């Protein structure tokens, strides 16, 4: 194949091959595929003798190179999806909400505030509250142990809870 014949093939086949490649690939990468096709045709110009052979060779080359482009796109998309997934998982692990250390610190801080607030309760309310909530005793058993009536135990626990709520709300307002 001479250079003149090559130019003729290029001029005649390029629009048809461009349309074919566009149907296979969309608008992206068509120019690259066609450039590669005609470069391959030029490199094999001595092996190709007839016009029918040139036409079949160029269509087959466009098809093969288009498949390679599509495979490459699939690899890139899978890689991109894997990277995004990995970044999302990393962000989730580093999130303050998912962080055990931050959660444990918050729990410890709350526990310290609650302990301090309980320590500041009047002695009888403190004892009734502690026996009820920390030792899981029933009010009847607490009344027997403290030597007071069940209604008095109820009043001590009620006062303790009201005091704790007030103190813990004030503590939360001071930390924010």
PDB file of C-alpha atoms in Angstrom:
ATOM      1  CA  UNK A   1       0.000   0.000   0.000  1.00  0.00           C
ATOM      2  CA  UNK A   2       1.393   3.363  -0.970  1.00  0.00           C
ATOM      3  CA  UNK A   3       1.037   6.587   0.965  1.00  0.00           C
ATOM      4  CA  UNK A   4      -1.451   7.844  -1.603  1.00  0.00           C
ATOM      5  CA  UNK A   5      -3.614   4.732  -1.217  1.00  0.00           C
ATOM      6  CA  UNK A   6      -3.411   5.081   2.569  1.00  0.00           C
ATOM      7  CA  UNK A   7      -4.627   8.688   2.351  1.00  0.00           C
ATOM      8  CA  UNK A   8      -7.532   7.565   0.164  1.00  0.00           C
ATOM      9  CA  UNK A   9      -8.503   4.833   2.640  1.00  0.00           C
ATOM     10  CA  UNK A  10      -8.224   7.305   5.490  1.00  0.00           C
ATOM     11  CA  UNK A  11     -10.449   9.860   3.745  1.00  0.00           C
ATOM     12  CA  UNK A  12     -13.040   7.253   2.699  1.00  0.00           C
ATOM     13  CA  UNK A  13     -13.194   5.121   5.870  1.00  0.00           C
ATOM     14  CA  UNK A  14     -12.684   7.672   8.626  1.00  0.00           C
ATOM     15  CA  UNK A  15     -16.317   8.977   8.804  1.00  0.00           C
ATOM     16  CA  UNK A  16     -17.784   5.447   8.758  1.00  0.00           C
ATOM     17  CA  UNK A  17     -15.330   4.184  11.361  1.00  0.00           C
ATOM     18  CA  UNK A  18     -15.958   7.249  13.537  1.00  0.00           C
ATOM     19  CA  UNK A  19     -19.683   6.529  13.497  1.00  0.00           C
ATOM     20  CA  UNK A  20     -19.069   2.851  14.289  1.00  0.00           C
ATOM     21  CA  UNK A  21     -16.719   3.693  17.168  1.00  0.00           C
ATOM     22  CA  UNK A  22     -19.179   6.262  18.509  1.00  0.00           C
ATOM     23  CA  UNK A  23     -21.900   3.594  18.638  1.00  0.00           C
ATOM     24  CA  UNK A  24     -19.537   1.321  20.574  1.00  0.00           C
ATOM     25  CA  UNK A  25     -17.999   3.889  22.926  1.00  0.00           C
ATOM     26  CA  UNK A  26     -20.052   7.025  22.968  1.00  0.00           C
ATOM     27  CA  UNK A  27     -18.247  10.262  22.187  1.00  0.00           C
ATOM     28  CA  UNK A  28     -15.311   9.603  24.510  1.00  0.00           C
ATOM     29  CA  UNK A  29     -12.103   8.012  23.203  1.00  0.00           C
ATOM     30  CA  UNK A  30     -13.287   7.777  19.567  1.00  0.00           C
ATOM     31  CA  UNK A  31     -10.400   9.869  18.250  1.00  0.00           C
ATOM     32  CA  UNK A  32      -7.856   7.747  20.131  1.00  0.00           C
ATOM     33  CA  UNK A  33      -9.336   4.509  18.792  1.00  0.00           C
ATOM     34  CA  UNK A  34      -9.349   5.808  15.213  1.00  0.00           C
ATOM     35  CA  UNK A  35      -5.811   7.099  15.487  1.00  0.00           C
ATOM     36  CA  UNK A  36      -4.697   3.709  16.785  1.00  0.00           C
ATOM     37  CA  UNK A  37      -6.585   1.946  14.011  1.00  0.00           C
ATOM     38  CA  UNK A  38      -5.000   3.940  11.219  1.00  0.00           C
ATOM     39  CA  UNK A  39      -1.576   3.672  12.835  1.00  0.00           C
ATOM     40  CA  UNK A  40      -1.997  -0.116  12.894  1.00  0.00           C
ATOM     41  CA  UNK A  41      -3.108  -0.044   9.253  1.00  0.00           C
ATOM     42  CA  UNK A  42      -0.011   1.954   8.312  1.00  0.00           C
ATOM     43  CA  UNK A  43       2.269  -0.426  10.222  1.00  0.00           C
ATOM     44  CA  UNK A  44       0.751  -3.428   8.407  1.00  0.00           C
ATOM     45  CA  UNK A  45       0.457  -1.782   4.998  1.00  0.00           C
ATOM     46  CA  UNK A  46       2.728  -4.381   3.381  1.00  0.00           C
ATOM     47  CA  UNK A  47       0.584  -7.302   4.624  1.00  0.00           C
ATOM     48  CA  UNK A  48      -2.753  -5.926   3.388  1.00  0.00           C
ATOM     49  CA  UNK A  49      -3.363  -6.078  -0.336  1.00  0.00           C
ATOM     50  CA  UNK A  50      -7.038  -5.586  -1.285  1.00  0.00           C
ATOM     51  CA  UNK A  51      -9.533  -2.824  -0.484  1.00  0.00           C
ATOM     52  CA  UNK A  52     -11.941  -5.380   1.030  1.00  0.00           C
ATOM     53  CA  UNK A  53      -9.177  -6.567   3.307  1.00  0.00           C
ATOM     54  CA  UNK A  54      -8.433  -2.958   4.378  1.00  0.00           C
ATOM     55  CA  UNK A  55     -12.090  -2.349   5.196  1.00  0.00           C
ATOM     56  CA  UNK A  56     -12.431  -5.578   7.223  1.00  0.00           C
ATOM     57  CA  UNK A  57      -9.127  -4.946   8.988  1.00  0.00           C
ATOM     58  CA  UNK A  58     -10.040  -1.387  10.037  1.00  0.00           C
ATOM     59  CA  UNK A  59     -13.517  -2.349  11.319  1.00  0.00           C
ATOM     60  CA  UNK A  60     -12.073  -5.279  13.264  1.00  0.00           C
ATOM     61  CA  UNK A  61      -9.329  -3.060  14.717  1.00  0.00           C
ATOM     62  CA  UNK A  62     -11.857  -0.409  15.777  1.00  0.00           C
ATOM     63  CA  UNK A  63     -13.960  -3.132  17.411  1.00  0.00           C
ATOM     64  CA  UNK A  64     -10.991  -4.650  19.269  1.00  0.00           C
ATOM     65  CA  UNK A  65      -9.635  -1.314  20.436  1.00  0.00           C
ATOM     66  CA  UNK A  66     -13.124  -0.223  21.538  1.00  0.00           C
ATOM     67  CA  UNK A  67     -13.454  -3.375  23.636  1.00  0.00           C
ATOM     68  CA  UNK A  68     -10.093  -2.615  25.223  1.00  0.00           C
ATOM     69  CA  UNK A  69     -11.249   0.922  26.042  1.00  0.00           C
ATOM     70  CA  UNK A  70     -14.491  -0.406  27.565  1.00  0.00           C
ATOM     71  CA  UNK A  71     -12.563  -2.939  29.665  1.00  0.00           C
ATOM     72  CA  UNK A  72     -10.240  -0.182  30.839  1.00  0.00           C
ATOM     73  CA  UNK A  73     -13.214   1.995  31.781  1.00  0.00           C
ATOM     74  CA  UNK A  74     -14.675  -0.888  33.805  1.00  0.00           C
ATOM     75  CA  UNK A  75     -11.391  -1.332  35.665  1.00  0.00           C
ATOM     76  CA  UNK A  76     -11.191   2.393  36.382  1.00  0.00           C
ATOM     77  CA  UNK A  77     -14.808   2.464  37.592  1.00  0.00           C
ATOM     78  CA  UNK A  78     -14.280  -0.538  39.879  1.00  0.00           C
ATOM     79  CA  UNK A  79     -11.119   1.042  41.250  1.00  0.00           C
ATOM     80  CA  UNK A  80     -12.899   4.361  41.791  1.00  0.00           C
ATOM     81  CA  UNK A  81     -15.792   2.634  43.538  1.00  0.00           C
ATOM     82  CA  UNK A  82     -13.342   0.716  45.746  1.00  0.00           C
ATOM     83  CA  UNK A  83     -11.498   3.920  46.633  1.00  0.00           C
ATOM     84  CA  UNK A  84     -14.739   5.715  47.484  1.00  0.00           C
ATOM     85  CA  UNK A  85     -15.885   2.739  49.579  1.00  0.00           C
ATOM     86  CA  UNK A  86     -12.562   2.659  51.420  1.00  0.00           C
ATOM     87  CA  UNK A  87     -12.694   6.412  52.061  1.00  0.00           C
ATOM     88  CA  UNK A  88     -16.262   6.100  53.395  1.00  0.00           C
ATOM     89  CA  UNK A  89     -15.263   3.272  55.723  1.00  0.00           C
ATOM     90  CA  UNK A  90     -12.241   5.243  56.934  1.00  0.00           C
ATOM     91  CA  UNK A  91     -14.390   8.302  57.563  1.00  0.00           C
ATOM     92  CA  UNK A  92     -16.907   6.168  59.465  1.00  0.00           C
ATOM     93  CA  UNK A  93     -14.143   4.693  61.614  1.00  0.00           C
ATOM     94  CA  UNK A  94     -12.681   8.104  62.367  1.00  0.00           C
ATOM     95  CA  UNK A  95     -16.055   9.675  63.087  1.00  0.00           C
ATOM     96  CA  UNK A  96     -16.386  10.929  66.658  1.00  0.00           C
ATOM     97  CA  UNK A  97     -19.701   9.084  66.901  1.00  0.00           C
ATOM     98  CA  UNK A  98     -18.052   5.751  66.124  1.00  0.00           C
ATOM     99  CA  UNK A  99     -14.996   6.315  68.242  1.00  0.00           C
ATOM    100  CA  UNK A 100     -14.955   4.076  71.313  1.00  0.00           C
ATOM    101  CA  UNK A 101     -12.373   6.284  72.989  1.00  0.00           C
ATOM    102  CA  UNK A 102     -14.556   9.385  72.688  1.00  0.00           C
ATOM    103  CA  UNK A 103     -17.609   7.414  73.819  1.00  0.00           C
ATOM    104  CA  UNK A 104     -15.745   5.970  76.799  1.00  0.00           C
ATOM    105  CA  UNK A 105     -14.460   9.411  77.764  1.00  0.00           C
ATOM    106  CA  UNK A 106     -17.977  10.854  77.577  1.00  0.00           C
ATOM    107  CA  UNK A 107     -19.326   7.990  79.694  1.00  0.00           C
ATOM    108  CA  UNK A 108     -16.569   8.418  82.261  1.00  0.00           C
ATOM    109  CA  UNK A 109     -17.160  12.173  82.395  1.00  0.00           C
ATOM    110  CA  UNK A 110     -20.896  11.647  82.880  1.00  0.00           C
ATOM    111  CA  UNK A 111     -20.224   9.027  85.536  1.00  0.00           C
ATOM    112  CA  UNK A 112     -17.930  11.449  87.397  1.00  0.00           C
ATOM    113  CA  UNK A 113     -20.537  14.206  87.252  1.00  0.00           C
ATOM    114  CA  UNK A 114     -23.210  11.840  88.533  1.00  0.00           C
ATOM    115  CA  UNK A 115     -20.970  10.564  91.342  1.00  0.00           C
ATOM    116  CA  UNK A 116     -20.141  14.128  92.413  1.00  0.00           C
ATOM    117  CA  UNK A 117     -23.816  15.107  92.341  1.00  0.00           C
ATOM    118  CA  UNK A 118     -24.777  12.041  94.434  1.00  0.00           C
ATOM    119  CA  UNK A 119     -22.072  12.870  96.979  1.00  0.00           C
ATOM    120  CA  UNK A 120     -23.608  16.331  97.464  1.00  0.00           C
ATOM    121  CA  UNK A 121     -27.063  14.934  98.363  1.00  0.00           C
ATOM    122  CA  UNK A 122     -28.308  15.117 101.970  1.00  0.00           C
ATOM    123  CA  UNK A 123     -27.294  11.907 103.854  1.00  0.00           C
ATOM    124  CA  UNK A 124     -30.751  10.264 104.056  1.00  0.00           C
ATOM    125  CA  UNK A 125     -31.631  11.069 100.414  1.00  0.00           C
ATOM    126  CA  UNK A 126     -28.202   9.863  99.329  1.00  0.00           C
ATOM    127  CA  UNK A 127     -28.648   6.571 101.197  1.00  0.00           C
ATOM    128  CA  UNK A 128     -32.186   5.979  99.878  1.00  0.00           C
ATOM    129  CA  UNK A 129     -31.160   6.827  96.297  1.00  0.00           C
ATOM    130  CA  UNK A 130     -28.026   4.660  96.425  1.00  0.00           C
ATOM    131  CA  UNK A 131     -29.891   1.662  97.811  1.00  0.00           C
ATOM    132  CA  UNK A 132     -32.664   2.044  95.233  1.00  0.00           C
ATOM    133  CA  UNK A 133     -30.735   2.788  92.055  1.00  0.00           C
ATOM    134  CA  UNK A 134     -27.258   1.422  92.667  1.00  0.00           C
ATOM    135  CA  UNK A 135     -28.134  -1.645  94.743  1.00  0.00           C
ATOM    136  CA  UNK A 136     -31.506  -2.370  93.093  1.00  0.00           C
ATOM    137  CA  UNK A 137     -33.420  -2.632  96.345  1.00  0.00           C
ATOM    138  CA  UNK A 138     -37.188  -2.200  96.607  1.00  0.00           C
ATOM    139  CA  UNK A 139     -38.537   0.751  98.570  1.00  0.00           C
ATOM    140  CA  UNK A 140     -40.063  -1.610 101.165  1.00  0.00           C
ATOM    141  CA  UNK A 141     -36.630  -3.201 101.836  1.00  0.00           C
ATOM    142  CA  UNK A 142     -34.974   0.232 101.974  1.00  0.00           C
ATOM    143  CA  UNK A 143     -37.581   1.391 104.529  1.00  0.00           C
ATOM    144  CA  UNK A 144     -36.836  -1.622 106.725  1.00  0.00           C
ATOM    145  CA  UNK A 145     -33.069  -1.134 106.479  1.00  0.00           C
ATOM    146  CA  UNK A 146     -33.221   2.613 107.196  1.00  0.00           C
ATOM    147  CA  UNK A 147     -35.918   2.246 109.849  1.00  0.00           C
ATOM    148  CA  UNK A 148     -38.325   4.682 108.175  1.00  0.00           C
ATOM    149  CA  UNK A 149     -41.655   4.405 106.372  1.00  0.00           C
ATOM    150  CA  UNK A 150     -41.994   3.546 102.671  1.00  0.00           C
ATOM    151  CA  UNK A 151     -43.559   6.987 102.039  1.00  0.00           C
ATOM    152  CA  UNK A 152     -40.496   8.648 103.562  1.00  0.00           C
ATOM    153  CA  UNK A 153     -38.240   6.534 101.310  1.00  0.00           C
ATOM    154  CA  UNK A 154     -40.337   7.674  98.328  1.00  0.00           C
ATOM    155  CA  UNK A 155     -39.928  11.299  99.401  1.00  0.00           C
ATOM    156  CA  UNK A 156     -36.125  10.931  99.852  1.00  0.00           C
ATOM    157  CA  UNK A 157     -35.755   9.317  96.409  1.00  0.00           C
ATOM    158  CA  UNK A 158     -38.008  11.945  94.806  1.00  0.00           C
ATOM    159  CA  UNK A 159     -35.965  14.774  96.362  1.00  0.00           C
ATOM    160  CA  UNK A 160     -32.702  13.077  95.324  1.00  0.00           C
ATOM    161  CA  UNK A 161     -33.820  12.721  91.712  1.00  0.00           C
ATOM    162  CA  UNK A 162     -35.039  16.319  91.553  1.00  0.00           C
ATOM    163  CA  UNK A 163     -31.726  17.575  93.002  1.00  0.00           C
ATOM    164  CA  UNK A 164     -29.668  15.405  90.633  1.00  0.00           C
ATOM    165  CA  UNK A 165     -31.620  16.572  87.592  1.00  0.00           C
ATOM    166  CA  UNK A 166     -31.080  20.180  88.564  1.00  0.00           C
ATOM    167  CA  UNK A 167     -27.355  19.725  89.262  1.00  0.00           C
ATOM    168  CA  UNK A 168     -26.706  17.733  86.095  1.00  0.00           C
ATOM    169  CA  UNK A 169     -28.573  20.273  83.962  1.00  0.00           C
ATOM    170  CA  UNK A 170     -26.484  23.086  85.436  1.00  0.00           C
ATOM    171  CA  UNK A 171     -23.312  21.090  84.844  1.00  0.00           C
ATOM    172  CA  UNK A 172     -24.280  20.506  81.202  1.00  0.00           C
ATOM    173  CA  UNK A 173     -24.963  24.223  80.723  1.00  0.00           C
ATOM    174  CA  UNK A 174     -21.568  25.111  82.196  1.00  0.00           C
ATOM    175  CA  UNK A 175     -19.658  22.741  79.888  1.00  0.00           C
ATOM    176  CA  UNK A 176     -21.353  23.925  76.679  1.00  0.00           C
TER     177      UNK A 176
END
